[in-house]
Amino acid sequence: MKMYGFFRSGTSHRTRIVMNLKKIDYELLPVSLMKNEHKQLGFQDINPQGFVPVLQVNDQLLIQSPAIIEWLEAEYPEPVLLPKDELERAKVRAIAALVGCDIHPINNKRVLEYLRGPLQLDEQQVLTWCQHWIEQGFDALEQLLDRDRGRGDFCVGNTPTLADAYLVPQVESSKRFQVNLSQYPIIQKIYNTCMALPEFQAAAPHNQPDAV
Ligand SMILES: N[C@@H](CCC(=O)N[C@@H](CS)C(=O)NCC(=O)O)C(=O)O
C-alpha cells in the first residue's frame, strides 16, 4: 500500500493514526502542500480533487479520508476502531463528523488561500477565522465529552477509536492556530492519553520524513 500525504495535513494525520493502530505497513509518497505539488497535473491525475490523502491499493486509488478509514476498518478489523455497539458507534461517528465535517474543512488550505487572496484578509484576520471555527467546534465537543459520564479515558470508551484519530490532528492544528487549549481540559486530557501511545507518536506531523 502507498499513501500520498503531507506531514501537516490533518486528514493525512488521521489516516496515519489508523494505519499505525492497525499495524499496516505502507510506503509514504509525500506531496508538499507548501510547494503546491497537489495542484500539479501529475497529482490531479491521481486525485482530481487535488487533496491528500490518497491511498493506493494495488491499482486502486482511494480518496476521502473517511472512506479510506472505513475501508481500512473493514479490511483490517483488529483492533476495532469503530465499536460494534450501535450507540457507541454513533458516538464515535458523531465526534468524527464534528471534527471532519464541521471544523476541518473551513480551515483547509484552499479556504485560507481564498480569504487571503480574493477576500484580501490579512494574517491576523485569517488567524481569527481559524480560531473562531475551531473554538466553536471544541466548545461543543468539550460539553459532549463532559456530559458522557461513563466515557473512559478516550473519546469513547477505554481504548482508541476513530473519534480519537480525528480529534488528535485537530488539536495539533489548533496549536498551530494558537487556540488557547486550556479552555478544553477534557480534550487536552484525551489528547495527552493518545499521545502517550507509540502509534499516535509515530503518526505525529513532526515525526514524518517530509516534516520541515
Ligand atoms: N474531505 C477530504 C479533505 C481532504 C483535505 O482537505 N486535504 C487537505 C489537507 S488536510 C488538502 O489536501 N488540502 C489542499 C488544499 O486545500 O488546497 C478528506 O477527508 O480526505
PDB file of C-alpha atoms and ligand atoms in Angstrom:
ATOM      1  CA  MET A   1       0.000   0.000   0.000  1.00  0.00           C
ATOM      2  CA  LYS A   2       1.136   3.519  -0.730  1.00  0.00           C
ATOM      3  CA  MET A   3      -0.147   6.692   0.833  1.00  0.00           C
ATOM      4  CA  TYR A   4       0.103  10.093  -0.758  1.00  0.00           C
ATOM      5  CA  GLY A   5       0.138  12.517   2.155  1.00  0.00           C
ATOM      6  CA  PHE A   6       1.634  15.580   3.758  1.00  0.00           C
ATOM      7  CA  PHE A   7       3.112  15.721   7.254  1.00  0.00           C
ATOM      8  CA  ARG A   8       0.960  18.643   8.418  1.00  0.00           C
ATOM      9  CA  SER A   9      -2.273  17.614   6.747  1.00  0.00           C
ATOM     10  CA  GLY A  10      -4.880  16.718   9.361  1.00  0.00           C
ATOM     11  CA  THR A  11      -6.618  14.271   7.056  1.00  0.00           C
ATOM     12  CA  SER A  12      -3.309  12.504   6.286  1.00  0.00           C
ATOM     13  CA  HIS A  13      -2.545  12.533  10.005  1.00  0.00           C
ATOM     14  CA  ARG A  14      -5.838  10.859  10.951  1.00  0.00           C
ATOM     15  CA  THR A  15      -5.254   8.200   8.306  1.00  0.00           C
ATOM     16  CA  ARG A  16      -1.698   7.566   9.585  1.00  0.00           C
ATOM     17  CA  ILE A  17      -3.046   7.077  13.114  1.00  0.00           C
ATOM     18  CA  VAL A  18      -5.475   4.431  11.876  1.00  0.00           C
ATOM     19  CA  MET A  19      -2.774   2.688   9.808  1.00  0.00           C
ATOM     20  CA  ASN A  20      -0.439   2.651  12.822  1.00  0.00           C
ATOM     21  CA  LEU A  21      -3.057   1.356  15.254  1.00  0.00           C
ATOM     22  CA  LYS A  22      -3.815  -1.446  12.825  1.00  0.00           C
ATOM     23  CA  LYS A  23      -0.093  -2.109  12.262  1.00  0.00           C
ATOM     24  CA  ILE A  24      -0.388  -1.726   8.497  1.00  0.00           C
ATOM     25  CA  ASP A  25       2.844  -1.270   6.548  1.00  0.00           C
ATOM     26  CA  TYR A  26       2.719   1.341   3.832  1.00  0.00           C
ATOM     27  CA  GLU A  27       5.003   3.421   1.702  1.00  0.00           C
ATOM     28  CA  LEU A  28       4.660   7.163   2.149  1.00  0.00           C
ATOM     29  CA  LEU A  29       4.621   9.273  -1.007  1.00  0.00           C
ATOM     30  CA  PRO A  30       4.957  12.876   0.205  1.00  0.00           C
ATOM     31  CA  VAL A  31       3.017  15.584  -1.629  1.00  0.00           C
ATOM     32  CA  SER A  32       4.105  19.019  -0.442  1.00  0.00           C
ATOM     33  CA  LEU A  33       1.131  21.321   0.033  1.00  0.00           C
ATOM     34  CA  MET A  34       3.644  24.078   0.814  1.00  0.00           C
ATOM     35  CA  LYS A  35       5.135  23.724  -2.667  1.00  0.00           C
ATOM     36  CA  ASN A  36       1.638  23.318  -4.172  1.00  0.00           C
ATOM     37  CA  GLU A  37       2.531  19.863  -5.506  1.00  0.00           C
ATOM     38  CA  HIS A  38      -1.124  18.898  -5.008  1.00  0.00           C
ATOM     39  CA  LYS A  39      -2.096  21.398  -7.696  1.00  0.00           C
ATOM     40  CA  GLN A  40       0.252  19.987 -10.312  1.00  0.00           C
ATOM     41  CA  LEU A  41      -1.124  17.963 -13.182  1.00  0.00           C
ATOM     42  CA  GLY A  42       0.554  14.726 -12.111  1.00  0.00           C
ATOM     43  CA  PHE A  43      -1.242  14.760  -8.792  1.00  0.00           C
ATOM     44  CA  GLN A  44      -4.526  15.920 -10.310  1.00  0.00           C
ATOM     45  CA  ASP A  45      -4.434  12.657 -12.301  1.00  0.00           C
ATOM     46  CA  ILE A  46      -4.184  10.777  -9.016  1.00  0.00           C
ATOM     47  CA  ASN A  47      -6.914  12.768  -7.251  1.00  0.00           C
ATOM     48  CA  PRO A  48      -8.945  15.186  -9.394  1.00  0.00           C
ATOM     49  CA  GLN A  49      -9.912  16.984  -6.160  1.00  0.00           C
ATOM     50  CA  GLY A  50      -6.241  17.734  -5.520  1.00  0.00           C
ATOM     51  CA  PHE A  51      -6.464  16.602  -1.905  1.00  0.00           C
ATOM     52  CA  VAL A  52      -4.321  14.380   0.245  1.00  0.00           C
ATOM     53  CA  PRO A  53      -4.543  11.711   1.486  1.00  0.00           C
ATOM     54  CA  VAL A  54      -4.831   9.190  -1.315  1.00  0.00           C
ATOM     55  CA  LEU A  55      -4.333   5.517  -0.568  1.00  0.00           C
ATOM     56  CA  GLN A  56      -3.087   3.364  -3.398  1.00  0.00           C
ATOM     57  CA  VAL A  57      -4.084  -0.254  -3.011  1.00  0.00           C
ATOM     58  CA  ASN A  58      -2.720  -2.276  -5.932  1.00  0.00           C
ATOM     59  CA  ASP A  59      -4.111  -0.373  -8.929  1.00  0.00           C
ATOM     60  CA  GLN A  60      -6.931   1.315  -6.991  1.00  0.00           C
ATOM     61  CA  LEU A  61      -6.714   4.908  -5.786  1.00  0.00           C
ATOM     62  CA  LEU A  62      -8.853   5.541  -2.705  1.00  0.00           C
ATOM     63  CA  ILE A  63      -9.675   9.162  -1.859  1.00  0.00           C
ATOM     64  CA  GLN A  64     -11.505  10.925   1.016  1.00  0.00           C
ATOM     65  CA  SER A  65     -10.111  10.051   4.445  1.00  0.00           C
ATOM     66  CA  PRO A  66     -13.466   8.918   5.927  1.00  0.00           C
ATOM     67  CA  ALA A  67     -13.881   6.442   3.060  1.00  0.00           C
ATOM     68  CA  ILE A  68     -10.249   5.306   3.335  1.00  0.00           C
ATOM     69  CA  ILE A  69     -10.542   4.883   7.088  1.00  0.00           C
ATOM     70  CA  GLU A  70     -13.791   2.917   6.879  1.00  0.00           C
ATOM     71  CA  TRP A  71     -12.239   0.715   4.202  1.00  0.00           C
ATOM     72  CA  LEU A  72      -9.251   0.083   6.492  1.00  0.00           C
ATOM     73  CA  GLU A  73     -11.613  -0.746   9.356  1.00  0.00           C
ATOM     74  CA  ALA A  74     -13.450  -3.274   7.185  1.00  0.00           C
ATOM     75  CA  GLU A  75     -10.321  -4.899   5.739  1.00  0.00           C
ATOM     76  CA  TYR A  76      -8.237  -4.808   8.937  1.00  0.00           C
ATOM     77  CA  PRO A  77     -10.784  -5.286  11.720  1.00  0.00           C
ATOM     78  CA  GLU A  78      -8.219  -5.515  14.552  1.00  0.00           C
ATOM     79  CA  PRO A  79      -8.067  -3.545  16.734  1.00  0.00           C
ATOM     80  CA  VAL A  80     -11.675  -2.437  16.419  1.00  0.00           C
ATOM     81  CA  LEU A  81     -11.779   1.350  15.972  1.00  0.00           C
ATOM     82  CA  LEU A  82     -15.491   1.591  15.192  1.00  0.00           C
ATOM     83  CA  PRO A  83     -17.306  -0.146  18.063  1.00  0.00           C
ATOM     84  CA  LYS A  84     -19.805  -2.884  17.264  1.00  0.00           C
ATOM     85  CA  ASP A  85     -22.354  -1.494  19.719  1.00  0.00           C
ATOM     86  CA  GLU A  86     -24.602   0.777  17.646  1.00  0.00           C
ATOM     87  CA  LEU A  87     -24.857   3.517  20.260  1.00  0.00           C
ATOM     88  CA  GLU A  88     -21.095   3.617  20.822  1.00  0.00           C
ATOM     89  CA  ARG A  89     -20.636   3.552  17.065  1.00  0.00           C
ATOM     90  CA  ALA A  90     -22.957   6.554  16.682  1.00  0.00           C
ATOM     91  CA  LYS A  91     -20.954   8.446  19.324  1.00  0.00           C
ATOM     92  CA  VAL A  92     -17.689   7.731  17.512  1.00  0.00           C
ATOM     93  CA  ARG A  93     -19.140   8.796  14.169  1.00  0.00           C
ATOM     94  CA  ALA A  94     -20.615  11.968  15.693  1.00  0.00           C
ATOM     95  CA  ILE A  95     -17.228  13.099  17.027  1.00  0.00           C
ATOM     96  CA  ALA A  96     -15.526  12.172  13.762  1.00  0.00           C
ATOM     97  CA  ALA A  97     -18.125  14.214  11.856  1.00  0.00           C
ATOM     98  CA  LEU A  98     -17.929  17.140  14.271  1.00  0.00           C
ATOM     99  CA  VAL A  99     -14.211  17.397  13.513  1.00  0.00           C
ATOM    100  CA  GLY A 100     -14.140  16.093   9.952  1.00  0.00           C
ATOM    101  CA  CYS A 101     -17.218  17.885   8.562  1.00  0.00           C
ATOM    102  CA  ASP A 102     -17.711  20.916  10.773  1.00  0.00           C
ATOM    103  CA  ILE A 103     -14.220  22.096  11.830  1.00  0.00           C
ATOM    104  CA  HIS A 104     -11.505  20.869   9.497  1.00  0.00           C
ATOM    105  CA  PRO A 105     -12.930  21.824   6.060  1.00  0.00           C
ATOM    106  CA  ILE A 106     -13.477  25.501   6.979  1.00  0.00           C
ATOM    107  CA  ASN A 107      -9.784  25.877   7.826  1.00  0.00           C
ATOM    108  CA  ASN A 108      -8.422  23.991   4.845  1.00  0.00           C
ATOM    109  CA  LYS A 109      -5.549  25.465   2.829  1.00  0.00           C
ATOM    110  CA  ARG A 110      -7.696  26.390  -0.159  1.00  0.00           C
ATOM    111  CA  VAL A 111     -10.203  28.180   2.085  1.00  0.00           C
ATOM    112  CA  LEU A 112      -7.449  30.183   3.793  1.00  0.00           C
ATOM    113  CA  GLU A 113      -5.931  31.000   0.399  1.00  0.00           C
ATOM    114  CA  TYR A 114      -9.315  32.357  -0.699  1.00  0.00           C
ATOM    115  CA  LEU A 115      -9.540  34.504   2.427  1.00  0.00           C
ATOM    116  CA  ARG A 116      -6.038  35.871   1.847  1.00  0.00           C
ATOM    117  CA  GLY A 117      -6.423  36.265  -1.932  1.00  0.00           C
ATOM    118  CA  PRO A 118      -9.821  37.278  -3.366  1.00  0.00           C
ATOM    119  CA  LEU A 119     -11.220  38.400   0.008  1.00  0.00           C
ATOM    120  CA  GLN A 120      -7.980  40.213   0.988  1.00  0.00           C
ATOM    121  CA  LEU A 121      -7.959  39.308   4.661  1.00  0.00           C
ATOM    122  CA  ASP A 122      -4.675  39.907   6.493  1.00  0.00           C
ATOM    123  CA  GLU A 123      -2.872  37.223   8.537  1.00  0.00           C
ATOM    124  CA  GLN A 124      -4.457  38.315  11.821  1.00  0.00           C
ATOM    125  CA  GLN A 125      -7.943  38.082  10.321  1.00  0.00           C
ATOM    126  CA  VAL A 126      -7.201  34.658   8.895  1.00  0.00           C
ATOM    127  CA  LEU A 127      -5.959  33.521  12.298  1.00  0.00           C
ATOM    128  CA  THR A 128      -9.125  34.881  13.926  1.00  0.00           C
ATOM    129  CA  TRP A 129     -11.199  32.949  11.371  1.00  0.00           C
ATOM    130  CA  CYS A 130      -9.431  29.680  12.157  1.00  0.00           C
ATOM    131  CA  GLN A 131      -9.623  30.194  15.923  1.00  0.00           C
ATOM    132  CA  HIS A 132     -13.316  31.053  15.715  1.00  0.00           C
ATOM    133  CA  TRP A 133     -14.333  27.864  13.922  1.00  0.00           C
ATOM    134  CA  ILE A 134     -12.075  25.590  15.937  1.00  0.00           C
ATOM    135  CA  GLU A 135     -13.314  27.077  19.197  1.00  0.00           C
ATOM    136  CA  GLN A 136     -16.940  26.795  18.137  1.00  0.00           C
ATOM    137  CA  GLY A 137     -16.412  23.090  17.429  1.00  0.00           C
ATOM    138  CA  PHE A 138     -14.293  22.433  20.521  1.00  0.00           C
ATOM    139  CA  ASP A 139     -16.772  24.273  22.796  1.00  0.00           C
ATOM    140  CA  ALA A 140     -19.466  21.817  21.728  1.00  0.00           C
ATOM    141  CA  LEU A 141     -17.167  18.788  21.838  1.00  0.00           C
ATOM    142  CA  GLU A 142     -15.924  19.606  25.337  1.00  0.00           C
ATOM    143  CA  GLN A 143     -19.545  19.759  26.536  1.00  0.00           C
ATOM    144  CA  LEU A 144     -20.439  16.490  24.823  1.00  0.00           C
ATOM    145  CA  LEU A 145     -17.462  14.727  26.376  1.00  0.00           C
ATOM    146  CA  ASP A 146     -18.233  16.190  29.790  1.00  0.00           C
ATOM    147  CA  ARG A 147     -21.836  15.026  29.539  1.00  0.00           C
ATOM    148  CA  ASP A 148     -20.803  11.447  28.760  1.00  0.00           C
ATOM    149  CA  ARG A 149     -20.096  10.427  32.345  1.00  0.00           C
ATOM    150  CA  GLY A 150     -19.204   6.796  31.706  1.00  0.00           C
ATOM    151  CA  ARG A 151     -16.860   7.718  28.861  1.00  0.00           C
ATOM    152  CA  GLY A 152     -13.479   6.278  29.857  1.00  0.00           C
ATOM    153  CA  ASP A 153     -10.008   7.595  29.012  1.00  0.00           C
ATOM    154  CA  PHE A 154     -10.551   8.189  25.303  1.00  0.00           C
ATOM    155  CA  CYS A 155     -13.293   9.995  23.367  1.00  0.00           C
ATOM    156  CA  VAL A 156     -15.487   6.895  23.591  1.00  0.00           C
ATOM    157  CA  GLY A 157     -14.501   4.124  25.989  1.00  0.00           C
ATOM    158  CA  ASN A 158     -11.151   2.932  27.288  1.00  0.00           C
ATOM    159  CA  THR A 159      -9.409   2.203  24.003  1.00  0.00           C
ATOM    160  CA  PRO A 160      -8.739   4.439  20.995  1.00  0.00           C
ATOM    161  CA  THR A 161     -11.440   4.708  18.352  1.00  0.00           C
ATOM    162  CA  LEU A 162     -11.804   6.609  15.101  1.00  0.00           C
ATOM    163  CA  ALA A 163     -13.022   9.564  17.174  1.00  0.00           C
ATOM    164  CA  ASP A 164      -9.534   9.886  18.697  1.00  0.00           C
ATOM    165  CA  ALA A 165      -7.922   9.527  15.273  1.00  0.00           C
ATOM    166  CA  TYR A 166      -9.952  12.570  14.166  1.00  0.00           C
ATOM    167  CA  LEU A 167      -9.508  14.578  17.356  1.00  0.00           C
ATOM    168  CA  VAL A 168      -5.724  14.395  17.786  1.00  0.00           C
ATOM    169  CA  PRO A 169      -4.849  16.002  14.404  1.00  0.00           C
ATOM    170  CA  GLN A 170      -7.402  18.736  15.062  1.00  0.00           C
ATOM    171  CA  VAL A 171      -5.737  19.501  18.410  1.00  0.00           C
ATOM    172  CA  GLU A 172      -2.401  19.565  16.593  1.00  0.00           C
ATOM    173  CA  SER A 173      -3.636  22.164  14.098  1.00  0.00           C
ATOM    174  CA  SER A 174      -5.333  24.150  16.882  1.00  0.00           C
ATOM    175  CA  LYS A 175      -1.894  24.603  18.403  1.00  0.00           C
ATOM    176  CA  ARG A 176      -0.643  25.913  15.067  1.00  0.00           C
ATOM    177  CA  PHE A 177      -3.512  28.401  15.021  1.00  0.00           C
ATOM    178  CA  GLN A 178      -2.727  29.428  18.633  1.00  0.00           C
ATOM    179  CA  VAL A 179      -6.038  28.304  20.125  1.00  0.00           C
ATOM    180  CA  ASN A 180      -5.978  28.505  23.906  1.00  0.00           C
ATOM    181  CA  LEU A 181      -6.400  24.821  24.703  1.00  0.00           C
ATOM    182  CA  SER A 182      -6.618  25.382  28.470  1.00  0.00           C
ATOM    183  CA  GLN A 183     -10.321  26.118  27.778  1.00  0.00           C
ATOM    184  CA  TYR A 184     -10.705  22.434  26.938  1.00  0.00           C
ATOM    185  CA  PRO A 185      -9.387  20.287  29.819  1.00  0.00           C
ATOM    186  CA  ILE A 186     -11.143  17.092  28.699  1.00  0.00           C
ATOM    187  CA  ILE A 187      -9.977  17.407  25.091  1.00  0.00           C
ATOM    188  CA  GLN A 188      -6.448  18.099  26.341  1.00  0.00           C
ATOM    189  CA  LYS A 189      -6.520  15.070  28.648  1.00  0.00           C
ATOM    190  CA  ILE A 190      -7.688  12.770  25.845  1.00  0.00           C
ATOM    191  CA  TYR A 191      -5.012  14.227  23.551  1.00  0.00           C
ATOM    192  CA  ASN A 192      -2.317  13.524  26.168  1.00  0.00           C
ATOM    193  CA  THR A 193      -3.614   9.990  26.720  1.00  0.00           C
ATOM    194  CA  CYS A 194      -3.457   9.334  22.974  1.00  0.00           C
ATOM    195  CA  MET A 195      -0.017  10.883  22.602  1.00  0.00           C
ATOM    196  CA  ALA A 196       1.333   8.517  25.265  1.00  0.00           C
ATOM    197  CA  LEU A 197       0.753   5.677  22.764  1.00  0.00           C
ATOM    198  CA  PRO A 198       3.547   4.892  20.271  1.00  0.00           C
ATOM    199  CA  GLU A 199       1.076   4.631  17.356  1.00  0.00           C
ATOM    200  CA  PHE A 200      -0.033   8.221  17.887  1.00  0.00           C
ATOM    201  CA  GLN A 201       3.542   9.409  18.441  1.00  0.00           C
ATOM    202  CA  ALA A 202       4.698   7.788  15.205  1.00  0.00           C
ATOM    203  CA  ALA A 203       1.842   9.473  13.316  1.00  0.00           C
ATOM    204  CA  ALA A 204       2.616  12.972  14.639  1.00  0.00           C
ATOM    205  CA  PRO A 205       3.468  15.592  11.996  1.00  0.00           C
ATOM    206  CA  HIS A 206       6.937  16.319  13.433  1.00  0.00           C
ATOM    207  CA  ASN A 207       7.834  12.611  13.185  1.00  0.00           C
ATOM    208  CA  GLN A 208       7.168  12.337   9.457  1.00  0.00           C
ATOM    209  CA  PRO A 209      10.033  12.076   6.956  1.00  0.00           C
ATOM    210  CA  ASP A 210       8.674  15.042   4.960  1.00  0.00           C
ATOM    211  CA  ALA A 211       8.417  17.321   8.025  1.00  0.00           C
ATOM    212  CA  VAL A 212      10.113  20.691   7.555  1.00  0.00           C
TER     213      VAL A 212
HETATM  214  N1  LIG B   1     -12.654  15.517   2.722  1.00  0.00           N
HETATM  215  C1  LIG B   1     -11.297  15.257   2.365  1.00  0.00           C
HETATM  216  C2  LIG B   1     -10.491  16.507   2.604  1.00  0.00           C
HETATM  217  C3  LIG B   1      -9.012  16.305   2.330  1.00  0.00           C
HETATM  218  C4  LIG B   1      -8.263  17.584   2.595  1.00  0.00           C
HETATM  219  O1  LIG B   1      -8.848  18.603   2.923  1.00  0.00           O
HETATM  220  N2  LIG B   1      -6.935  17.533   2.485  1.00  0.00           N
HETATM  221  C5  LIG B   1      -6.188  18.742   2.661  1.00  0.00           C
HETATM  222  C6  LIG B   1      -5.031  18.527   3.606  1.00  0.00           C
HETATM  223  S1  LIG B   1      -5.612  18.220   5.250  1.00  0.00           S
HETATM  224  C7  LIG B   1      -5.681  19.182   1.317  1.00  0.00           C
HETATM  225  O2  LIG B   1      -5.210  18.396   0.532  1.00  0.00           O
HETATM  226  N3  LIG B   1      -5.788  20.497   1.076  1.00  0.00           N
HETATM  227  C8  LIG B   1      -5.332  21.099  -0.121  1.00  0.00           C
HETATM  228  C9  LIG B   1      -5.955  22.451  -0.328  1.00  0.00           C
HETATM  229  O3  LIG B   1      -6.796  22.848   0.465  1.00  0.00           O
HETATM  230  O4  LIG B   1      -5.560  23.091  -1.288  1.00  0.00           O
HETATM  231  C10 LIG B   1     -10.736  14.095   3.182  1.00  0.00           C
HETATM  232  O5  LIG B   1     -11.183  13.910   4.308  1.00  0.00           O
HETATM  233  O6  LIG B   1      -9.880  13.355   2.665  1.00  0.00           O
END
